[in-house]
PDB file of C-alpha atoms in Angstrom:
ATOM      1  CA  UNK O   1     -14.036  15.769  15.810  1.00 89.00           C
ATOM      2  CA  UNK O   2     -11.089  15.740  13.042  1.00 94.00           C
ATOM      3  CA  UNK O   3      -8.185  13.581  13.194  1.00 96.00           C
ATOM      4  CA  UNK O   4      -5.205  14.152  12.139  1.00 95.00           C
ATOM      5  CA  UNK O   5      -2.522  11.446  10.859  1.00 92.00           C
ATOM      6  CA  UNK O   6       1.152  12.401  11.612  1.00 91.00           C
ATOM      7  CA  UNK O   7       3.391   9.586   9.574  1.00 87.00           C
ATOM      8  CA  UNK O   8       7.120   9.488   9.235  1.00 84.00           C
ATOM      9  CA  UNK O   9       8.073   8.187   5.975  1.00 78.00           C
ATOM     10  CA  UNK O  10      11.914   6.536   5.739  1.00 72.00           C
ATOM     11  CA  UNK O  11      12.139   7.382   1.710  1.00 67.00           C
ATOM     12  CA  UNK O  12      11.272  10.644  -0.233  1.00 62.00           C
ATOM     13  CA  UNK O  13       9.720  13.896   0.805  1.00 59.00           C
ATOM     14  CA  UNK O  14       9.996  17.238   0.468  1.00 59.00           C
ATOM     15  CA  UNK O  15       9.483  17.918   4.790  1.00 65.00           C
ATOM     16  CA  UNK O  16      11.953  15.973   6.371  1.00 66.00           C
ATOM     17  CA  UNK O  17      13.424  15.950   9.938  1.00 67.00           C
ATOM     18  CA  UNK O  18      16.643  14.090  10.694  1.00 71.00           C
ATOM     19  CA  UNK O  19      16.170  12.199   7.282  1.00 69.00           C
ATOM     20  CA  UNK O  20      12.458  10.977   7.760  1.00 73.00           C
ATOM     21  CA  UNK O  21      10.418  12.583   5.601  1.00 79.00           C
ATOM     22  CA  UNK O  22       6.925  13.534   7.649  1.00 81.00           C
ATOM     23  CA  UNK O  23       3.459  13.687   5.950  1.00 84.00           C
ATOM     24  CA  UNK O  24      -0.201  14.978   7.144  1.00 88.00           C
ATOM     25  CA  UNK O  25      -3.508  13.764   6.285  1.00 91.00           C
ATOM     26  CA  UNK O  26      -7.033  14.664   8.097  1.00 94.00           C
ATOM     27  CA  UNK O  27      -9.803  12.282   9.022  1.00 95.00           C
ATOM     28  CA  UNK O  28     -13.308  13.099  10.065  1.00 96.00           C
ATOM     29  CA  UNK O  29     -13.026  10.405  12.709  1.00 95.00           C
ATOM     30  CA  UNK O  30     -10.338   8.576  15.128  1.00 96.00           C
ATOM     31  CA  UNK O  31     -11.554   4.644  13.732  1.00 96.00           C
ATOM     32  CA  UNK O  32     -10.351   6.407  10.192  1.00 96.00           C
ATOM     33  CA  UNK O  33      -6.930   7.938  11.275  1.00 95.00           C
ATOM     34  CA  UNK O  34      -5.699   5.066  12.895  1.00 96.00           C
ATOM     35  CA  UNK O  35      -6.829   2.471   9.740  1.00 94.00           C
ATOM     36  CA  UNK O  36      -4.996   5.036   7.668  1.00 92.00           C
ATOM     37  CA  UNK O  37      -2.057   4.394  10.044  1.00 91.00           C
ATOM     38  CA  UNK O  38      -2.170   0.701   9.754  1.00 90.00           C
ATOM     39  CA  UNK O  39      -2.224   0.430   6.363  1.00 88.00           C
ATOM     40  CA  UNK O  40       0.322   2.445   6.009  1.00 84.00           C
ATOM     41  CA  UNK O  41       2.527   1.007   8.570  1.00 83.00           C
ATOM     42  CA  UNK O  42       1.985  -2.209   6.442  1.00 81.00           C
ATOM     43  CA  UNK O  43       3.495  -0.720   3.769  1.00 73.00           C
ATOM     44  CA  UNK O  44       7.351  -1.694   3.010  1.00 67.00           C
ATOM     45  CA  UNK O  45       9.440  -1.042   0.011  1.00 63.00           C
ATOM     46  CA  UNK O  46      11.413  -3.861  -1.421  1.00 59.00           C
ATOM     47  CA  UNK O  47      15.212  -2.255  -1.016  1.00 61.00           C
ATOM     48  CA  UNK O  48      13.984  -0.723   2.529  1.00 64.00           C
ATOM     49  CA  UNK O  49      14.084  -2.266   5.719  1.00 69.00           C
ATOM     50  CA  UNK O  50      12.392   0.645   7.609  1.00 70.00           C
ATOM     51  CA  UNK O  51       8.960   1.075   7.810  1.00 74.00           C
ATOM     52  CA  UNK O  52       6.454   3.667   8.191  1.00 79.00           C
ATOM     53  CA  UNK O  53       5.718   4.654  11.573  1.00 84.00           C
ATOM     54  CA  UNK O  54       2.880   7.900  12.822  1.00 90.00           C
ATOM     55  CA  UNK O  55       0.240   8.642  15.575  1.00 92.00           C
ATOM     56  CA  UNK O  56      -3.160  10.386  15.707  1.00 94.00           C
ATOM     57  CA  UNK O  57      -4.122  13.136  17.170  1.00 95.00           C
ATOM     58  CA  UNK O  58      -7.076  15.140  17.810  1.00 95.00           C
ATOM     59  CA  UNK O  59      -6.998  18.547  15.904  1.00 92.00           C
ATOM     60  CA  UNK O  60      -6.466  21.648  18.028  1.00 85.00           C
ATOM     61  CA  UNK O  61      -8.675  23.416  16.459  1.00 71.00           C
ATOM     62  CA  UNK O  62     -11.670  21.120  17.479  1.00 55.00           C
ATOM     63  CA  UNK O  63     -10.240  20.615  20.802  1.00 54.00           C
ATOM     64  CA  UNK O  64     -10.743  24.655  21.091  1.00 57.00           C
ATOM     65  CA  UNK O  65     -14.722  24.379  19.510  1.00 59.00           C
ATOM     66  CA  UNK O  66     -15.596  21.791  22.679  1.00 56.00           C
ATOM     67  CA  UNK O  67     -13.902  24.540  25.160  1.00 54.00           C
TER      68      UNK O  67
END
């Protein structure tokens, strides 16, 4: 089943929703997604405060292939 990785970003992005830029990324497994998602919440820039914060979520379309 593919994962996907839903992150909100606090600095630059061209997709942004009430100033948090969002990004996407897809993962053949839910062990990968949610590494991704660690590391990245690990992630701080120097002048921010704010850090990265996202989920993982099963992709629809695989949901609809196990139907």
């Amino acid at each position: 089943m593919k994962w996907i990785l839903i992150l909100g970003i606090p600095w630059g992005s061209a997709l942004s929703v009430d100033g948090v830029s969002l990004t996407t990324a897809t993962f053949d497994d839910q062990r990968a997604c949610e590494a991704a998602l660690d590391k990245a919440k690990a992630v701080r820039r120097w002048k921010d405060r704010a850090t990265p914060d996202g989920l993982c979520v099963p992709s629809a379309s695989e949901e609809k292939k196990s139907s």
